[in-house]
Amino acid sequence: PREVRIIKAVNDAKHYLQMGFTMVKDCGGMNGIFLKQAVREGDLTVVPRILATGYPLMPTYGNPFGYLPPEYVDARTSKDYGQHGGMAIICDGVDKCIEGTRYNLRLGADFAKIWTRGGSEYNMDELKAIVQSAAEVNKFVSIHSDTDRVARNSILAGIKTIDHAVGIEEKT
């Protein structure tokens, strides 16, 4: 349950600091944003600085949950907060990508995270729309990348960090 996951996140954050990490980057889910709020309000101390993305953005036919109904995965429509329910913001097309990015940043995200995997990718216009929407409020974009094409397009679109970077060619 979500409540147990947040308790585990508090313990994980404290453990990371004990291991010497002074900053962590949470790339998916609301726990990082909740922890940051608790730190701001003085209810949580002795944790690393947290950069949190909130809900990752993903296309309708996106992985890692391409086999689940969109209304279950999308945080704006999901009523199920189970293991995967409400874990992302599904958006397609430039306007919806702008809307999804702004929605997530309004929740307190420090950056926008894009989930893409195995052929479920945003096109260049969608990527640039996400980057521009984040830049308008001095935020950056990070992307999950597992192909050379995703990494190359991410660089061309102005995405700041490429996570995992699996399958990248030397030229890219």
mmCIF file of N, CA, C and O in Angstrom, residues 63-145:
data_model
loop_
_atom_site.group_PDB
_atom_site.id
_atom_site.type_symbol
_atom_site.label_atom_id
_atom_site.label_comp_id
_atom_site.label_asym_id
_atom_site.label_seq_id
_atom_site.Cartn_x
_atom_site.Cartn_y
_atom_site.Cartn_z
ATOM 1 N N ASN A 63 5.800 1.991 -21.995
ATOM 2 C CA ASN A 63 6.295 1.050 -21.009
ATOM 3 C C ASN A 63 6.740 1.858 -19.814
ATOM 4 O O ASN A 63 6.979 3.043 -19.945
ATOM 5 N N PRO A 64 6.886 1.341 -18.651
ATOM 6 C CA PRO A 64 6.913 -0.083 -18.366
ATOM 7 C C PRO A 64 5.549 -0.720 -18.138
ATOM 8 O O PRO A 64 5.466 -1.877 -17.774
ATOM 9 N N PHE A 65 4.471 -0.017 -18.340
ATOM 10 C CA PHE A 65 3.150 -0.570 -18.036
ATOM 11 C C PHE A 65 2.254 -0.628 -19.264
ATOM 12 O O PHE A 65 1.072 -0.372 -19.189
ATOM 13 N N GLY A 66 2.806 -0.980 -20.428
ATOM 14 C CA GLY A 66 2.049 -1.008 -21.659
ATOM 15 C C GLY A 66 0.933 -2.035 -21.678
ATOM 16 O O GLY A 66 0.034 -1.968 -22.501
ATOM 17 N N TYR A 67 0.960 -2.990 -20.781
ATOM 18 C CA TYR A 67 -0.042 -4.045 -20.734
ATOM 19 C C TYR A 67 -1.219 -3.696 -19.825
ATOM 20 O O TYR A 67 -2.207 -4.421 -19.774
ATOM 21 N N LEU A 68 -1.142 -2.590 -19.094
ATOM 22 C CA LEU A 68 -2.209 -2.196 -18.183
ATOM 23 C C LEU A 68 -3.089 -1.126 -18.824
ATOM 24 O O LEU A 68 -2.619 -0.320 -19.622
ATOM 25 N N PRO A 69 -4.371 -1.073 -18.467
ATOM 26 C CA PRO A 69 -5.251 -0.042 -19.034
ATOM 27 C C PRO A 69 -4.762 1.358 -18.666
ATOM 28 O O PRO A 69 -4.350 1.606 -17.531
ATOM 29 N N PRO A 70 -4.800 2.301 -19.621
ATOM 30 C CA PRO A 70 -4.320 3.660 -19.356
ATOM 31 C C PRO A 70 -4.982 4.315 -18.150
ATOM 32 O O PRO A 70 -4.330 5.010 -17.373
ATOM 33 N N GLU A 71 -6.285 4.095 -17.975
ATOM 34 C CA GLU A 71 -6.984 4.731 -16.851
ATOM 35 C C GLU A 71 -6.510 4.198 -15.500
ATOM 36 O O GLU A 71 -6.717 4.823 -14.469
ATOM 37 N N TYR A 72 -5.864 3.047 -15.486
ATOM 38 C CA TYR A 72 -5.302 2.487 -14.258
ATOM 39 C C TYR A 72 -3.931 3.092 -13.970
ATOM 40 O O TYR A 72 -3.597 3.385 -12.831
ATOM 41 N N VAL A 73 -3.134 3.292 -15.021
ATOM 42 C CA VAL A 73 -1.770 3.789 -14.872
ATOM 43 C C VAL A 73 -1.738 5.293 -14.625
ATOM 44 O O VAL A 73 -0.969 5.782 -13.802
ATOM 45 N N ASP A 74 -2.583 6.050 -15.333
ATOM 46 C CA ASP A 74 -2.540 7.504 -15.266
ATOM 47 C C ASP A 74 -2.967 8.004 -13.889
ATOM 48 O O ASP A 74 -4.065 7.697 -13.401
ATOM 49 N N ALA A 75 -2.106 8.779 -13.259
ATOM 50 C CA ALA A 75 -2.350 9.275 -11.898
ATOM 51 C C ALA A 75 -3.579 10.171 -11.818
ATOM 52 O O ALA A 75 -4.191 10.293 -10.762
ATOM 53 N N ARG A 76 -3.946 10.780 -12.938
ATOM 54 C CA ARG A 76 -5.096 11.688 -12.919
ATOM 55 C C ARG A 76 -6.421 10.949 -12.989
ATOM 56 O O ARG A 76 -7.463 11.518 -12.661
ATOM 57 N N THR A 77 -6.414 9.678 -13.381
ATOM 58 C CA THR A 77 -7.658 8.930 -13.510
ATOM 59 C C THR A 77 -7.698 7.671 -12.652
ATOM 60 O O THR A 77 -8.767 7.107 -12.442
ATOM 61 N N SER A 78 -6.571 7.233 -12.153
ATOM 62 C CA SER A 78 -6.522 5.980 -11.410
ATOM 63 C C SER A 78 -7.125 6.132 -10.023
ATOM 64 O O SER A 78 -6.844 7.071 -9.295
ATOM 65 N N LYS A 79 -7.930 5.180 -9.678
ATOM 66 C CA LYS A 79 -8.477 5.106 -8.320
ATOM 67 C C LYS A 79 -7.743 4.035 -7.515
ATOM 68 O O LYS A 79 -8.019 3.802 -6.376
ATOM 69 N N ASP A 80 -6.814 3.346 -8.184
ATOM 70 C CA ASP A 80 -6.081 2.254 -7.556
ATOM 71 C C ASP A 80 -4.655 2.698 -7.277
ATOM 72 O O ASP A 80 -3.914 3.027 -8.183
ATOM 73 N N TYR A 81 -4.300 2.733 -6.025
ATOM 74 C CA TYR A 81 -2.948 3.137 -5.659
ATOM 75 C C TYR A 81 -2.102 1.924 -5.303
ATOM 76 O O TYR A 81 -1.273 1.966 -4.423
ATOM 77 N N GLY A 82 -2.343 0.826 -5.997
ATOM 78 C CA GLY A 82 -1.586 -0.391 -5.762
ATOM 79 C C GLY A 82 -0.185 -0.285 -6.326
ATOM 80 O O GLY A 82 0.355 0.803 -6.517
ATOM 81 N N GLN A 83 0.386 -1.399 -6.664
ATOM 82 C CA GLN A 83 1.769 -1.442 -7.112
ATOM 83 C C GLN A 83 2.021 -0.529 -8.308
ATOM 84 O O GLN A 83 3.002 0.179 -8.350
ATOM 85 N N HIS A 84 1.148 -0.536 -9.301
ATOM 86 C CA HIS A 84 1.377 0.274 -10.485
ATOM 87 C C HIS A 84 0.289 1.304 -10.724
ATOM 88 O O HIS A 84 0.419 2.148 -11.595
ATOM 89 N N GLY A 85 -0.810 1.242 -10.022
ATOM 90 C CA GLY A 85 -1.906 2.173 -10.248
ATOM 91 C C GLY A 85 -1.508 3.601 -9.912
ATOM 92 O O GLY A 85 -0.898 3.861 -8.887
ATOM 93 N N GLY A 86 -1.854 4.516 -10.796
ATOM 94 C CA GLY A 86 -1.555 5.924 -10.564
ATOM 95 C C GLY A 86 -0.076 6.242 -10.519
ATOM 96 O O GLY A 86 0.369 7.078 -9.757
ATOM 97 N N MET A 87 0.710 5.586 -11.374
ATOM 98 C CA MET A 87 2.163 5.741 -11.304
ATOM 99 C C MET A 87 2.766 6.670 -12.350
ATOM 100 O O MET A 87 3.961 6.896 -12.340
ATOM 101 N N ALA A 88 1.953 7.209 -13.259
ATOM 102 C CA ALA A 88 2.511 8.038 -14.328
ATOM 103 C C ALA A 88 1.439 9.013 -14.814
ATOM 104 O O ALA A 88 0.281 8.922 -14.413
ATOM 105 N N ILE A 89 1.859 9.924 -15.679
ATOM 106 C CA ILE A 89 0.929 10.790 -16.385
ATOM 107 C C ILE A 89 1.029 10.403 -17.854
ATOM 108 O O ILE A 89 2.097 10.498 -18.458
ATOM 109 N N ILE A 90 -0.073 9.926 -18.399
ATOM 110 C CA ILE A 90 -0.094 9.525 -19.798
ATOM 111 C C ILE A 90 -0.505 10.724 -20.640
ATOM 112 O O ILE A 90 -1.517 11.366 -20.363
ATOM 113 N N CYS A 91 0.317 11.030 -21.631
ATOM 114 C CA CYS A 91 -0.002 12.159 -22.511
ATOM 115 C C CYS A 91 0.575 11.912 -23.896
ATOM 116 O O CYS A 91 1.657 11.368 -24.036
ATOM 117 N N ASP A 92 -0.207 12.296 -24.896
ATOM 118 C CA ASP A 92 0.184 12.165 -26.298
ATOM 119 C C ASP A 92 -0.089 13.484 -27.000
ATOM 120 O O ASP A 92 -1.074 14.159 -26.694
ATOM 121 N N GLY A 93 0.759 13.841 -27.952
ATOM 122 C CA GLY A 93 0.582 15.082 -28.698
ATOM 123 C C GLY A 93 1.162 16.255 -27.924
ATOM 124 O O GLY A 93 1.295 16.217 -26.700
ATOM 125 N N VAL A 94 1.513 17.287 -28.651
ATOM 126 C CA VAL A 94 2.177 18.448 -28.063
ATOM 127 C C VAL A 94 1.348 19.068 -26.949
ATOM 128 O O VAL A 94 1.841 19.302 -25.840
ATOM 129 N N ASP A 95 0.065 19.340 -27.198
ATOM 130 C CA ASP A 95 -0.760 20.010 -26.185
ATOM 131 C C ASP A 95 -0.891 19.186 -24.912
ATOM 132 O O ASP A 95 -0.798 19.719 -23.801
ATOM 133 N N LYS A 96 -1.093 17.887 -25.053
ATOM 134 C CA LYS A 96 -1.233 17.027 -23.873
ATOM 135 C C LYS A 96 0.098 16.877 -23.131
ATOM 136 O O LYS A 96 0.126 16.749 -21.905
ATOM 137 N N CYS A 97 1.202 16.894 -23.867
ATOM 138 C CA CYS A 97 2.523 16.820 -23.215
ATOM 139 C C CYS A 97 2.792 18.089 -22.407
ATOM 140 O O CYS A 97 3.323 18.023 -21.296
ATOM 141 N N ILE A 98 2.405 19.242 -22.953
ATOM 142 C CA ILE A 98 2.534 20.500 -22.206
ATOM 143 C C ILE A 98 1.665 20.440 -20.958
ATOM 144 O O ILE A 98 2.117 20.756 -19.850
ATOM 145 N N GLU A 99 0.413 20.011 -21.122
ATOM 146 C CA GLU A 99 -0.512 19.922 -19.993
ATOM 147 C C GLU A 99 0.001 18.968 -18.918
ATOM 148 O O GLU A 99 -0.030 19.275 -17.728
ATOM 149 N N GLY A 100 0.478 17.792 -19.324
ATOM 150 C CA GLY A 100 0.988 16.819 -18.368
ATOM 151 C C GLY A 100 2.209 17.329 -17.620
ATOM 152 O O GLY A 100 2.345 17.133 -16.417
ATOM 153 N N THR A 101 3.108 17.987 -18.338
ATOM 154 C CA THR A 101 4.302 18.545 -17.707
ATOM 155 C C THR A 101 3.916 19.612 -16.688
ATOM 156 O O THR A 101 4.390 19.599 -15.544
ATOM 157 N N ARG A 102 3.047 20.515 -17.071
ATOM 158 C CA ARG A 102 2.630 21.585 -16.162
ATOM 159 C C ARG A 102 1.887 21.037 -14.950
ATOM 160 O O ARG A 102 2.066 21.521 -13.828
ATOM 161 N N TYR A 103 1.056 20.034 -15.160
ATOM 162 C CA TYR A 103 0.325 19.415 -14.049
ATOM 163 C C TYR A 103 1.309 18.871 -13.020
ATOM 164 O O TYR A 103 1.189 19.107 -11.817
ATOM 165 N N ASN A 104 2.289 18.152 -13.505
ATOM 166 C CA ASN A 104 3.269 17.536 -12.613
ATOM 167 C C ASN A 104 4.121 18.578 -11.894
ATOM 168 O O ASN A 104 4.385 18.460 -10.705
ATOM 169 N N LEU A 105 4.539 19.610 -12.607
ATOM 170 C CA LEU A 105 5.338 20.665 -11.981
ATOM 171 C C LEU A 105 4.515 21.397 -10.921
ATOM 172 O O LEU A 105 5.037 21.794 -9.885
ATOM 173 N N ARG A 106 3.215 21.523 -11.157
ATOM 174 C CA ARG A 106 2.348 22.159 -10.163
ATOM 175 C C ARG A 106 2.300 21.353 -8.867
ATOM 176 O O ARG A 106 2.124 21.905 -7.777
ATOM 177 N N LEU A 107 2.451 20.031 -8.972
ATOM 178 C CA LEU A 107 2.447 19.179 -7.785
ATOM 179 C C LEU A 107 3.722 19.327 -6.955
ATOM 180 O O LEU A 107 3.790 18.827 -5.844
ATOM 181 N N GLY A 108 4.728 20.010 -7.526
ATOM 182 C CA GLY A 108 5.963 20.232 -6.788
ATOM 183 C C GLY A 108 7.190 19.550 -7.353
ATOM 184 O O GLY A 108 8.236 19.498 -6.696
ATOM 185 N N ALA A 109 7.101 19.038 -8.561
ATOM 186 C CA ALA A 109 8.247 18.359 -9.169
ATOM 187 C C ALA A 109 9.403 19.331 -9.407
ATOM 188 O O ALA A 109 9.193 20.476 -9.777
ATOM 189 N N ASP A 110 10.611 18.850 -9.171
ATOM 190 C CA ASP A 110 11.821 19.632 -9.427
ATOM 191 C C ASP A 110 12.255 19.531 -10.885
ATOM 192 O O ASP A 110 13.022 20.357 -11.369
ATOM 193 N N PHE A 111 11.805 18.500 -11.563
ATOM 194 C CA PHE A 111 12.147 18.283 -12.963
ATOM 195 C C PHE A 111 11.090 17.366 -13.571
ATOM 196 O O PHE A 111 10.309 16.745 -12.844
ATOM 197 N N ALA A 112 11.056 17.311 -14.885
ATOM 198 C CA ALA A 112 10.144 16.399 -15.581
ATOM 199 C C ALA A 112 10.909 15.140 -15.955
ATOM 200 O O ALA A 112 12.038 15.213 -16.434
ATOM 201 N N LYS A 113 10.306 13.999 -15.732
ATOM 202 C CA LYS A 113 10.908 12.709 -16.093
ATOM 203 C C LYS A 113 10.050 12.063 -17.166
ATOM 204 O O LYS A 113 8.828 12.023 -17.051
ATOM 205 N N ILE A 114 10.676 11.560 -18.208
ATOM 206 C CA ILE A 114 9.974 10.857 -19.279
ATOM 207 C C ILE A 114 10.328 9.383 -19.198
ATOM 208 O O ILE A 114 11.502 9.022 -19.118
ATOM 209 N N TRP A 115 9.300 8.547 -19.211
ATOM 210 C CA TRP A 115 9.489 7.096 -19.300
ATOM 211 C C TRP A 115 9.266 6.676 -20.734
ATOM 212 O O TRP A 115 8.216 6.909 -21.313
ATOM 213 N N THR A 116 10.245 6.067 -21.345
ATOM 214 C CA THR A 116 10.098 5.496 -22.671
ATOM 215 C C THR A 116 10.938 4.234 -22.712
ATOM 216 O O THR A 116 11.987 4.172 -22.091
ATOM 217 N N ARG A 117 10.439 3.244 -23.395
ATOM 218 C CA ARG A 117 11.165 1.974 -23.427
ATOM 219 C C ARG A 117 10.688 1.148 -24.615
ATOM 220 O O ARG A 117 9.504 1.111 -24.903
ATOM 221 N N GLY A 118 11.623 0.525 -25.268
ATOM 222 C CA GLY A 118 11.315 -0.471 -26.279
ATOM 223 C C GLY A 118 10.355 -0.038 -27.371
ATOM 224 O O GLY A 118 9.416 -0.758 -27.679
ATOM 225 N N GLY A 119 10.577 1.118 -27.963
ATOM 226 C CA GLY A 119 9.754 1.543 -29.081
ATOM 227 C C GLY A 119 8.587 2.439 -28.717
ATOM 228 O O GLY A 119 7.928 2.987 -29.587
ATOM 229 N N SER A 120 8.283 2.584 -27.436
ATOM 230 C CA SER A 120 7.215 3.505 -27.030
ATOM 231 C C SER A 120 7.868 4.849 -26.733
ATOM 232 O O SER A 120 8.346 5.090 -25.640
ATOM 233 N N GLU A 121 7.913 5.689 -27.755
ATOM 234 C CA GLU A 121 8.680 6.922 -27.657
ATOM 235 C C GLU A 121 7.849 8.136 -28.030
ATOM 236 O O GLU A 121 6.901 8.033 -28.802
ATOM 237 N N TYR A 122 8.233 9.272 -27.501
ATOM 238 C CA TYR A 122 7.654 10.537 -27.939
ATOM 239 C C TYR A 122 8.358 10.991 -29.209
ATOM 240 O O TYR A 122 9.545 10.727 -29.401
ATOM 241 N N ASN A 123 7.633 11.711 -30.068
ATOM 242 C CA ASN A 123 8.286 12.265 -31.248
ATOM 243 C C ASN A 123 9.015 13.560 -30.859
ATOM 244 O O ASN A 123 8.894 14.037 -29.727
ATOM 245 N N MET A 124 9.755 14.111 -31.799
ATOM 246 C CA MET A 124 10.591 15.272 -31.501
ATOM 247 C C MET A 124 9.764 16.478 -31.055
ATOM 248 O O MET A 124 10.164 17.187 -30.124
ATOM 249 N N ASP A 125 8.613 16.705 -31.655
ATOM 250 C CA ASP A 125 7.773 17.833 -31.249
ATOM 251 C C ASP A 125 7.291 17.669 -29.806
ATOM 252 O O ASP A 125 7.253 18.630 -29.046
ATOM 253 N N GLU A 126 6.919 16.449 -29.441
ATOM 254 C CA GLU A 126 6.475 16.194 -28.067
ATOM 255 C C GLU A 126 7.623 16.385 -27.075
ATOM 256 O O GLU A 126 7.445 17.002 -26.014
ATOM 257 N N LEU A 127 8.806 15.871 -27.423
ATOM 258 C CA LEU A 127 9.965 16.037 -26.539
ATOM 259 C C LEU A 127 10.288 17.516 -26.338
ATOM 260 O O LEU A 127 10.505 17.966 -25.211
ATOM 261 N N LYS A 128 10.298 18.277 -27.430
ATOM 262 C CA LYS A 128 10.603 19.707 -27.319
ATOM 263 C C LYS A 128 9.543 20.450 -26.518
ATOM 264 O O LYS A 128 9.862 21.387 -25.778
ATOM 265 N N ALA A 129 8.286 20.043 -26.631
ATOM 266 C CA ALA A 129 7.217 20.672 -25.861
ATOM 267 C C ALA A 129 7.412 20.439 -24.364
ATOM 268 O O ALA A 129 7.209 21.346 -23.540
ATOM 269 N N ILE A 130 7.819 19.245 -23.993
ATOM 270 C CA ILE A 130 8.078 18.931 -22.586
ATOM 271 C C ILE A 130 9.264 19.748 -22.080
ATOM 272 O O ILE A 130 9.208 20.356 -21.007
ATOM 273 N N VAL A 131 10.340 19.793 -22.866
ATOM 274 C CA VAL A 131 11.530 20.560 -22.486
ATOM 275 C C VAL A 131 11.180 22.047 -22.331
ATOM 276 O O VAL A 131 11.564 22.688 -21.346
ATOM 277 N N GLN A 132 10.449 22.593 -23.284
ATOM 278 C CA GLN A 132 10.085 24.012 -23.238
ATOM 279 C C GLN A 132 9.186 24.313 -22.036
ATOM 280 O O GLN A 132 9.370 25.326 -21.354
ATOM 281 N N SER A 133 8.228 23.443 -21.765
ATOM 282 C CA SER A 133 7.323 23.657 -20.629
ATOM 283 C C SER A 133 8.083 23.664 -19.308
ATOM 284 O O SER A 133 7.803 24.479 -18.428
ATOM 285 N N ALA A 134 9.038 22.769 -19.180
ATOM 286 C CA ALA A 134 9.851 22.734 -17.966
ATOM 287 C C ALA A 134 10.755 23.960 -17.891
ATOM 288 O O ALA A 134 10.884 24.583 -16.827
ATOM 289 N N ALA A 135 11.358 24.330 -19.006
ATOM 290 C CA ALA A 135 12.270 25.480 -19.031
ATOM 291 C C ALA A 135 11.570 26.780 -18.669
ATOM 292 O O ALA A 135 12.190 27.678 -18.086
ATOM 293 N N GLU A 136 10.293 26.885 -18.993
ATOM 294 C CA GLU A 136 9.544 28.111 -18.688
ATOM 295 C C GLU A 136 9.518 28.417 -17.195
ATOM 296 O O GLU A 136 9.333 29.563 -16.801
ATOM 297 N N VAL A 137 9.699 27.395 -16.362
ATOM 298 C CA VAL A 137 9.726 27.601 -14.906
ATOM 299 C C VAL A 137 11.071 27.150 -14.319
ATOM 300 O O VAL A 137 11.166 26.704 -13.183
ATOM 301 N N ASN A 138 12.127 27.253 -15.154
ATOM 302 C CA ASN A 138 13.503 26.942 -14.738
ATOM 303 C C ASN A 138 13.681 25.518 -14.220
ATOM 304 O O ASN A 138 14.408 25.279 -13.258
ATOM 305 N N LYS A 139 13.034 24.583 -14.877
ATOM 306 C CA LYS A 139 13.172 23.160 -14.542
ATOM 307 C C LYS A 139 13.801 22.444 -15.725
ATOM 308 O O LYS A 139 13.824 22.948 -16.846
ATOM 309 N N PHE A 140 14.305 21.253 -15.488
ATOM 310 C CA PHE A 140 14.930 20.472 -16.553
ATOM 311 C C PHE A 140 14.158 19.181 -16.790
ATOM 312 O O PHE A 140 13.203 18.869 -16.084
ATOM 313 N N VAL A 141 14.593 18.429 -17.798
ATOM 314 C CA VAL A 141 13.951 17.168 -18.147
ATOM 315 C C VAL A 141 14.986 16.057 -18.117
ATOM 316 O O VAL A 141 16.117 16.221 -18.551
ATOM 317 N N SER A 142 14.559 14.918 -17.607
ATOM 318 C CA SER A 142 15.342 13.695 -17.549
ATOM 319 C C SER A 142 14.553 12.617 -18.295
ATOM 320 O O SER A 142 13.328 12.640 -18.297
ATOM 321 N N ILE A 143 15.243 11.681 -18.929
ATOM 322 C CA ILE A 143 14.534 10.638 -19.687
ATOM 323 C C ILE A 143 15.130 9.265 -19.413
ATOM 324 O O ILE A 143 16.337 9.116 -19.248
ATOM 325 N N HIS A 144 14.257 8.280 -19.348
ATOM 326 C CA HIS A 144 14.658 6.877 -19.288
ATOM 327 C C HIS A 144 14.957 6.461 -20.720
ATOM 328 O O HIS A 144 14.096 6.564 -21.588
ATOM 329 N N SER A 145 16.156 6.025 -20.994
ATOM 330 C CA SER A 145 16.544 5.704 -22.366
ATOM 331 C C SER A 145 17.116 4.306 -22.451
ATOM 332 O O SER A 145 18.004 3.943 -21.689
#
